[in-house]
mmCIF file of C-alpha atoms in Angstrom:
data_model
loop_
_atom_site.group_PDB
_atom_site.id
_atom_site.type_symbol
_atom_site.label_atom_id
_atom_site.label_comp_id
_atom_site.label_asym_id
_atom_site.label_seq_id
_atom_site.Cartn_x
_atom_site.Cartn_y
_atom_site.Cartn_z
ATOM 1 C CA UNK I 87 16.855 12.658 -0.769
ATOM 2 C CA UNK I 88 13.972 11.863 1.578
ATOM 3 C CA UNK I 89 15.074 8.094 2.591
ATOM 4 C CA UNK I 90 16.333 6.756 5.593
ATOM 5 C CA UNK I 91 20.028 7.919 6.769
ATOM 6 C CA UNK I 92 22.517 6.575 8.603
ATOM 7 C CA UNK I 93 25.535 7.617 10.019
ATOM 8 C CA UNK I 94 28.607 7.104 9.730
ATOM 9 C CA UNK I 95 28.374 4.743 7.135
ATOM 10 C CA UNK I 96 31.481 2.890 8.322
ATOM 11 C CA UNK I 97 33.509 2.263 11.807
ATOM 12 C CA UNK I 98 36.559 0.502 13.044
ATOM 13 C CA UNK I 99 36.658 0.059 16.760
ATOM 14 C CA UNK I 100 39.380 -1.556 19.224
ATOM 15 C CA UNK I 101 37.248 -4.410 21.350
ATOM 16 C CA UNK I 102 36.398 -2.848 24.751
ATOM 17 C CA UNK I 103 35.545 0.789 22.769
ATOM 18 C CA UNK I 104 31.758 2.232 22.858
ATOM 19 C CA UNK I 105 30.286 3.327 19.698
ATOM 20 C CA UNK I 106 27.572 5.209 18.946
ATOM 21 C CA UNK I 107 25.185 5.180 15.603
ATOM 22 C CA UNK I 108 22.539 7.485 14.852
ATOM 23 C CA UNK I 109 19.341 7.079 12.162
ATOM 24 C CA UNK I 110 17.282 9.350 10.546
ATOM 25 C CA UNK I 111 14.029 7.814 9.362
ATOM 26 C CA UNK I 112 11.915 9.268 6.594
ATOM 27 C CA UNK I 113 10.106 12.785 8.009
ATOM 28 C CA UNK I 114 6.169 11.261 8.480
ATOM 29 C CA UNK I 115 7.365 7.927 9.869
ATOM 30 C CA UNK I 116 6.548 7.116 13.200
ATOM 31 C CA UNK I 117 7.871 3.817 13.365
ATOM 32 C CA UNK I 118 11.927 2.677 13.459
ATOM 33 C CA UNK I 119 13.393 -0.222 13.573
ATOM 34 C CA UNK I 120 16.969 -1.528 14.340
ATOM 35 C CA UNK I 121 18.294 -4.883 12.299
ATOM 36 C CA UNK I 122 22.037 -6.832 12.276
ATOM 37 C CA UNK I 123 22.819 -7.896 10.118
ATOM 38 C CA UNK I 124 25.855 -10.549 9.552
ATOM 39 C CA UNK I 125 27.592 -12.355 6.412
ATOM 40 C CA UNK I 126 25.312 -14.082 4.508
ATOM 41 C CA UNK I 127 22.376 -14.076 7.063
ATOM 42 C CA UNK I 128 19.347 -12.134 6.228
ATOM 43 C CA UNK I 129 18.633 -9.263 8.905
ATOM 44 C CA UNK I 130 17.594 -10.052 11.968
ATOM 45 C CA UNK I 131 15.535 -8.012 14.215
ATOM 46 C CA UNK I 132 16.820 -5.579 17.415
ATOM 47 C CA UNK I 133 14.787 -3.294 18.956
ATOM 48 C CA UNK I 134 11.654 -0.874 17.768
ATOM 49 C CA UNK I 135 10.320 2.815 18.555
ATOM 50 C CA UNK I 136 6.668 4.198 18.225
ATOM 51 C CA UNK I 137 7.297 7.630 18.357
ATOM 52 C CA UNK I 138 9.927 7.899 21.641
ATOM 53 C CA UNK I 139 8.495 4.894 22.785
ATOM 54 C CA UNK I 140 11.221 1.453 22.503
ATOM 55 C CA UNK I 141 8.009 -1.044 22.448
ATOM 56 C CA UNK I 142 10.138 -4.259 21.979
ATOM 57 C CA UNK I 143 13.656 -5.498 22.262
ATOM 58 C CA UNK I 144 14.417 -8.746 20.967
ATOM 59 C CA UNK I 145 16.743 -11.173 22.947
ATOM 60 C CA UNK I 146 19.611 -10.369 20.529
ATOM 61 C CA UNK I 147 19.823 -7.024 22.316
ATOM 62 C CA UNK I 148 22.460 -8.070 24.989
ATOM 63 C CA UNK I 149 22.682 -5.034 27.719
ATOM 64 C CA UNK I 150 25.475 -3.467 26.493
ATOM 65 C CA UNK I 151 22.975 -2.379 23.129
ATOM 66 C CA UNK I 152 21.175 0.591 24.522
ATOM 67 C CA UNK I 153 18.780 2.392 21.894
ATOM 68 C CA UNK I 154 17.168 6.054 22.022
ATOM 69 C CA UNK I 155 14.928 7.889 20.478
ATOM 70 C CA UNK I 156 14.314 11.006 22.567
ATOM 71 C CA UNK I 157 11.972 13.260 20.376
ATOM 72 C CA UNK I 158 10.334 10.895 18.243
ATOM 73 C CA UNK I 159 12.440 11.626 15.226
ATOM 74 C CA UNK I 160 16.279 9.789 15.276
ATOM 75 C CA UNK I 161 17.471 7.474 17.516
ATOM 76 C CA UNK I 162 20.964 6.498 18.493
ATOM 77 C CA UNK I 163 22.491 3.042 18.811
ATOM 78 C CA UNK I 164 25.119 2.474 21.521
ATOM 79 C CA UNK I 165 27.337 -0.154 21.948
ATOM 80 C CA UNK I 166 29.041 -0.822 25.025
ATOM 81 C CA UNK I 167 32.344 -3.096 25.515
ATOM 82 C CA UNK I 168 32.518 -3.737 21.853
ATOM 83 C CA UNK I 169 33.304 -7.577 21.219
ATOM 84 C CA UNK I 170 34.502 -9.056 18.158
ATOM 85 C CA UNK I 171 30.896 -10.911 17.929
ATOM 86 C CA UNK I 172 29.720 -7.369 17.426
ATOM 87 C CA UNK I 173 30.595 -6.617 14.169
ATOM 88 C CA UNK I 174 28.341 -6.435 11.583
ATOM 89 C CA UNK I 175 25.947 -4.647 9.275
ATOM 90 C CA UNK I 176 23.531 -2.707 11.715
ATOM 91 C CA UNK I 177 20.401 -1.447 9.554
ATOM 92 C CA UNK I 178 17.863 0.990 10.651
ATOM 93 C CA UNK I 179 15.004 0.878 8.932
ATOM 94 C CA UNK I 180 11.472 3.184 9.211
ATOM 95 C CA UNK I 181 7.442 2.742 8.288
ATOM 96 C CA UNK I 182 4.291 4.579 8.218
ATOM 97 C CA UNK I 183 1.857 4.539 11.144
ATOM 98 C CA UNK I 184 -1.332 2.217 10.497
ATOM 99 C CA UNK I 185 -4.166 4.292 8.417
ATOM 100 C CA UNK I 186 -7.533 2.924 9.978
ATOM 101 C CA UNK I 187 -8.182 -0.852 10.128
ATOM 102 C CA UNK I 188 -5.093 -2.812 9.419
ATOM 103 C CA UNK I 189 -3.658 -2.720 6.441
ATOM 104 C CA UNK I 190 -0.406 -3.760 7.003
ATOM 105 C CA UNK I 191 1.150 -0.652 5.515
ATOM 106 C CA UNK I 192 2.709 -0.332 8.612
ATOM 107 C CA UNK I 193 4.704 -3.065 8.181
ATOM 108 C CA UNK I 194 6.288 -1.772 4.707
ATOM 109 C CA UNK I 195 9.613 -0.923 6.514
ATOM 110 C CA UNK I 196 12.016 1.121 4.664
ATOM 111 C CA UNK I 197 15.876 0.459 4.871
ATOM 112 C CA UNK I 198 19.110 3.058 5.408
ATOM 113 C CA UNK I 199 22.178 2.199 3.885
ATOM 114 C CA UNK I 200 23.140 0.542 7.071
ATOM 115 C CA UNK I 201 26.456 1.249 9.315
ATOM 116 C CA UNK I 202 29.087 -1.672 8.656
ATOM 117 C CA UNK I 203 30.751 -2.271 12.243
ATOM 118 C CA UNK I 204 34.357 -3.621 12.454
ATOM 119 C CA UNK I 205 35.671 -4.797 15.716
ATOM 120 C CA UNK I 206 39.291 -5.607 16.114
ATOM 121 C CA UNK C 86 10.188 -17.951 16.128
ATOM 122 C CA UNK C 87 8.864 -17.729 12.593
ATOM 123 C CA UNK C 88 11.566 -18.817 9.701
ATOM 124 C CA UNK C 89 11.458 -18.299 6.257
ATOM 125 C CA UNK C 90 13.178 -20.747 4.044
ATOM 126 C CA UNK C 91 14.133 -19.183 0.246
ATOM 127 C CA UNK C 92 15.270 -21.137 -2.138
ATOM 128 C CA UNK C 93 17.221 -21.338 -4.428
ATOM 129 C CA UNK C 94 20.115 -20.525 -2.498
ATOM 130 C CA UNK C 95 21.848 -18.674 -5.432
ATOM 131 C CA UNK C 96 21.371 -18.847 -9.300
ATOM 132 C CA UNK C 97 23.894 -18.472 -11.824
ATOM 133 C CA UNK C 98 21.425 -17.091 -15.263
ATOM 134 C CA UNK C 99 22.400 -15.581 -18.299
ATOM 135 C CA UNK C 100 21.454 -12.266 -19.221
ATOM 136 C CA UNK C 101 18.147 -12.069 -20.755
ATOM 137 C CA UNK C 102 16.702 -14.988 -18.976
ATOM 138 C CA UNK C 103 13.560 -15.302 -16.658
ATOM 139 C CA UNK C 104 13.798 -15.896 -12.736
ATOM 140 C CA UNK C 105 11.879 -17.560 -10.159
ATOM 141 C CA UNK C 106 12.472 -17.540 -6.318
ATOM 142 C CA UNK C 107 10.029 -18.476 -3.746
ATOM 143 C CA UNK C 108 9.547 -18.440 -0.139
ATOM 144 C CA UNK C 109 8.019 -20.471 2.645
ATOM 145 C CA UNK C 110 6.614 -20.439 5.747
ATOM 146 C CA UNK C 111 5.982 -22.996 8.888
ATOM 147 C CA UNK C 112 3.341 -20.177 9.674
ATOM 148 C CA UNK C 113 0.811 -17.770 8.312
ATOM 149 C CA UNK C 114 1.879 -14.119 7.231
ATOM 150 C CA UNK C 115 -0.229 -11.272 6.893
ATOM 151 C CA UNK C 116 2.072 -9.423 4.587
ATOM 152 C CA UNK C 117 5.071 -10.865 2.406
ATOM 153 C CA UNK C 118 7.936 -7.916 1.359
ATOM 154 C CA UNK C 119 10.198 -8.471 -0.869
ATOM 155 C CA UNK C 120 13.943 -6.924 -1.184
ATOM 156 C CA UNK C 121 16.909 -6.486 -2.612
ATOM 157 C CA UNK C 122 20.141 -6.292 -1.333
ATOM 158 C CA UNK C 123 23.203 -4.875 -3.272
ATOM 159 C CA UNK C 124 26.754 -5.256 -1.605
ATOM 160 C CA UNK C 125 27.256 -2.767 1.203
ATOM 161 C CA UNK C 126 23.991 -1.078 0.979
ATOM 162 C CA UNK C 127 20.581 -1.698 2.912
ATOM 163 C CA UNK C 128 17.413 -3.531 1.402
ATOM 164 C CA UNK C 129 15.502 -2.029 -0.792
ATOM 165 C CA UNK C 130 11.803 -2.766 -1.206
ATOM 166 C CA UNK C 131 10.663 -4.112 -4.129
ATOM 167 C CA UNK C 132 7.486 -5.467 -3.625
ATOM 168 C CA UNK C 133 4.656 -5.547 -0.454
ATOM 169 C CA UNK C 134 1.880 -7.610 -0.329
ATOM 170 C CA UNK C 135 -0.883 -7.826 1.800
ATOM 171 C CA UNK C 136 -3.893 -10.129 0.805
ATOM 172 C CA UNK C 137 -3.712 -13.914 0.288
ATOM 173 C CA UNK C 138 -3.547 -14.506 -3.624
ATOM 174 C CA UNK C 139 -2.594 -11.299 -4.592
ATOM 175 C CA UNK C 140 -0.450 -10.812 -7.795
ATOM 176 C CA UNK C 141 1.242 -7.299 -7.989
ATOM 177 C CA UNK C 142 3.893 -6.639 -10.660
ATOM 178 C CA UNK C 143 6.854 -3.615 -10.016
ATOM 179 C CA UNK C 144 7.913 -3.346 -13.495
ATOM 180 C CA UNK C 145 9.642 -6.939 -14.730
ATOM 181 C CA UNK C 146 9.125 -8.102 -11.444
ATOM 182 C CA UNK C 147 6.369 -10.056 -10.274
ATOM 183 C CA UNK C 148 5.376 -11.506 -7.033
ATOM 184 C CA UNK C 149 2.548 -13.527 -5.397
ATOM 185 C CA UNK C 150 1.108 -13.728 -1.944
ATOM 186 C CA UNK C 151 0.111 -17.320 -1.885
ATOM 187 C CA UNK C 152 -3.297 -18.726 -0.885
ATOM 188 C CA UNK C 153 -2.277 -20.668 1.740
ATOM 189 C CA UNK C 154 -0.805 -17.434 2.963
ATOM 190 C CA UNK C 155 2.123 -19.364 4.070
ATOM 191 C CA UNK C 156 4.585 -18.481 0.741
ATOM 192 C CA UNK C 157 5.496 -16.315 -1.730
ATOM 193 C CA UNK C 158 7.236 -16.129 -5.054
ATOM 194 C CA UNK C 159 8.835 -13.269 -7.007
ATOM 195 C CA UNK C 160 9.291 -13.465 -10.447
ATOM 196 C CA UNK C 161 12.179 -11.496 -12.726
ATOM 197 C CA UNK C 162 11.405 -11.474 -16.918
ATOM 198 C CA UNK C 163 14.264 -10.704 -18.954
ATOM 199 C CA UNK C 164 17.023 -10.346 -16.580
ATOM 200 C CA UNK C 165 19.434 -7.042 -16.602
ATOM 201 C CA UNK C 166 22.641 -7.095 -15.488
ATOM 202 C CA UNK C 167 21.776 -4.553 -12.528
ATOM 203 C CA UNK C 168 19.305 -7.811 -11.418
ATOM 204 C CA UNK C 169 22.552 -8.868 -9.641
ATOM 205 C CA UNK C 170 22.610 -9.002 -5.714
ATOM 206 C CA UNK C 171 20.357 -10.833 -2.804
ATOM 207 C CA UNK C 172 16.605 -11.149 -3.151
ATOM 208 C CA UNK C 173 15.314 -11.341 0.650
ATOM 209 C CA UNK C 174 11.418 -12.200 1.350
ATOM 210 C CA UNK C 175 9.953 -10.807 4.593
ATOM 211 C CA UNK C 176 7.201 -11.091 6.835
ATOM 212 C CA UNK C 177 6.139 -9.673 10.102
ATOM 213 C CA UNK C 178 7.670 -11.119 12.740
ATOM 214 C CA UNK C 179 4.030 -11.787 14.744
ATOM 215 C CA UNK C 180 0.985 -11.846 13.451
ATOM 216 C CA UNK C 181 -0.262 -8.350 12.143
ATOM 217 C CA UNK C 182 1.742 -6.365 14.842
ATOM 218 C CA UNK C 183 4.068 -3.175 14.438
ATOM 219 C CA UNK C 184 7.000 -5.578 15.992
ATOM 220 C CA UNK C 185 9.574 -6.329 13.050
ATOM 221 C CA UNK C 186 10.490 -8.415 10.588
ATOM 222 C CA UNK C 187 12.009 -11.597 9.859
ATOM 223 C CA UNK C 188 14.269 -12.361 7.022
ATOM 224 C CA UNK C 189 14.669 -15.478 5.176
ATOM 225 C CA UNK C 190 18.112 -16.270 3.963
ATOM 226 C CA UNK C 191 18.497 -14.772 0.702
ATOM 227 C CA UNK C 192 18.569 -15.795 -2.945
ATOM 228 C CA UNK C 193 21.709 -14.793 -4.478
ATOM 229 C CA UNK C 194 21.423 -14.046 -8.128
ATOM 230 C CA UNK C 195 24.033 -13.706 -10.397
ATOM 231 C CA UNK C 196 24.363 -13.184 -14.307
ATOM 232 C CA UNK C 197 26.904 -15.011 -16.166
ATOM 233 C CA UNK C 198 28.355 -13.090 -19.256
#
């Protein structure tokens, strides 16, 4: 399977805990993107890499989200202090770098199963 | 920001029946995606589009980037019961940038027996 993976699919924290998720975006992908997701919302944008480069951060990304992406391939996701306001669905998603004049292929993001987040 | 408002919020069909959603926009897009969402799992692309007026089809689906550039519909024929589960649209979050996306609500769709 050459989609996007995330792991661990699942975690239960105790409020106060760190966590830590990691994505794997599809192999030729340059782009990655992190998304919450919450019930009955529609995701909602994070943070995004080009390459190792985090190029934005929405203002949904308190500081205790820190994201990585140290060799250009998967990042990490760390949450620090976990609150109960932190759980969630938290999707990574992935897309192709622009071919030429715009196309808007690069905005075709691709999904991973996501990493449901329980904080108790 | 940019919102997307879907509608309908949810539709209760029959099995066998057509389906139409749609999607707008205070603002222009460049692109419209549109996903689906089964319980538990991430979105899954169904459809991209990428020029004003365009019509692209993905087997029974069909969607259609509208002229004004500032909706979208997508179309089901003959609904399955694996059509269940929440139909997302999508554009980019600013103008024609690499940034992300932004989600509308969802249309939940759900076959009655």
């Amino acid at each position: 399977d050459t989609g996007v993976s995330q792991d661990p699919r699942h975690k239960i924290t105790k409020r106060g805990q760190n966590v830590t998720f990691r994505c794997d975006p599809i192999s030729e992908h340059n782009r990655l993107y992190w998304y919450r997701q919450t019930l009955g919302q529609g995701p909602e944008f994070l943070t995004y890499f080009q390459n190792e480069a985090q190029l934005e951060k929405s203002r949904l990304l308190s500081d205790r989200f820190s994201a990585e992406r140290p060799k250009g391939s998967f990042s990490t996701l760390e949450i620090q202090r976990t609150e109960q306001g932190d759980s969630a669905m938290y999707l990574c998603a992935s897309s192709p770098r622009f071919a030429g004049s715009f196309t808007g292929l690069g905005e075709t993001q691709y999904f991973g199963p996501g990493t449901r987040l329980l904080v108790l | 920001g940019q919102q997307l408002n879907q509608s309908p919020q949810s539709m209760f069909i029959q099995e066998g029946e057509d389906v139409s959603m749609n999607c707008t926009s205070s603002s222009i897009f460049n692109t419209w995606l549109w996903y689906k969402q089964d319980p538990g799992e991430g979105p899954v692309l169904l459809i991209a589009l990428y020029k004003a007026g365009e019509l692209t089809s993905n087997g029974r689906l069909t969607a259609q980037f509208g002229i004004t550039r500032k909706d979208s519909f997508l179309n089901i024929s003959a609904s399955i019961p694996s059509d269940v589960g929440i139909y997302f649209c999508a554009g980019p979050l600013r103008g024609g940038g690499a940034d992300g996306l932004t989600f509308g609500k969802g249309t939940h769709l759900i076959i009655q027996p």
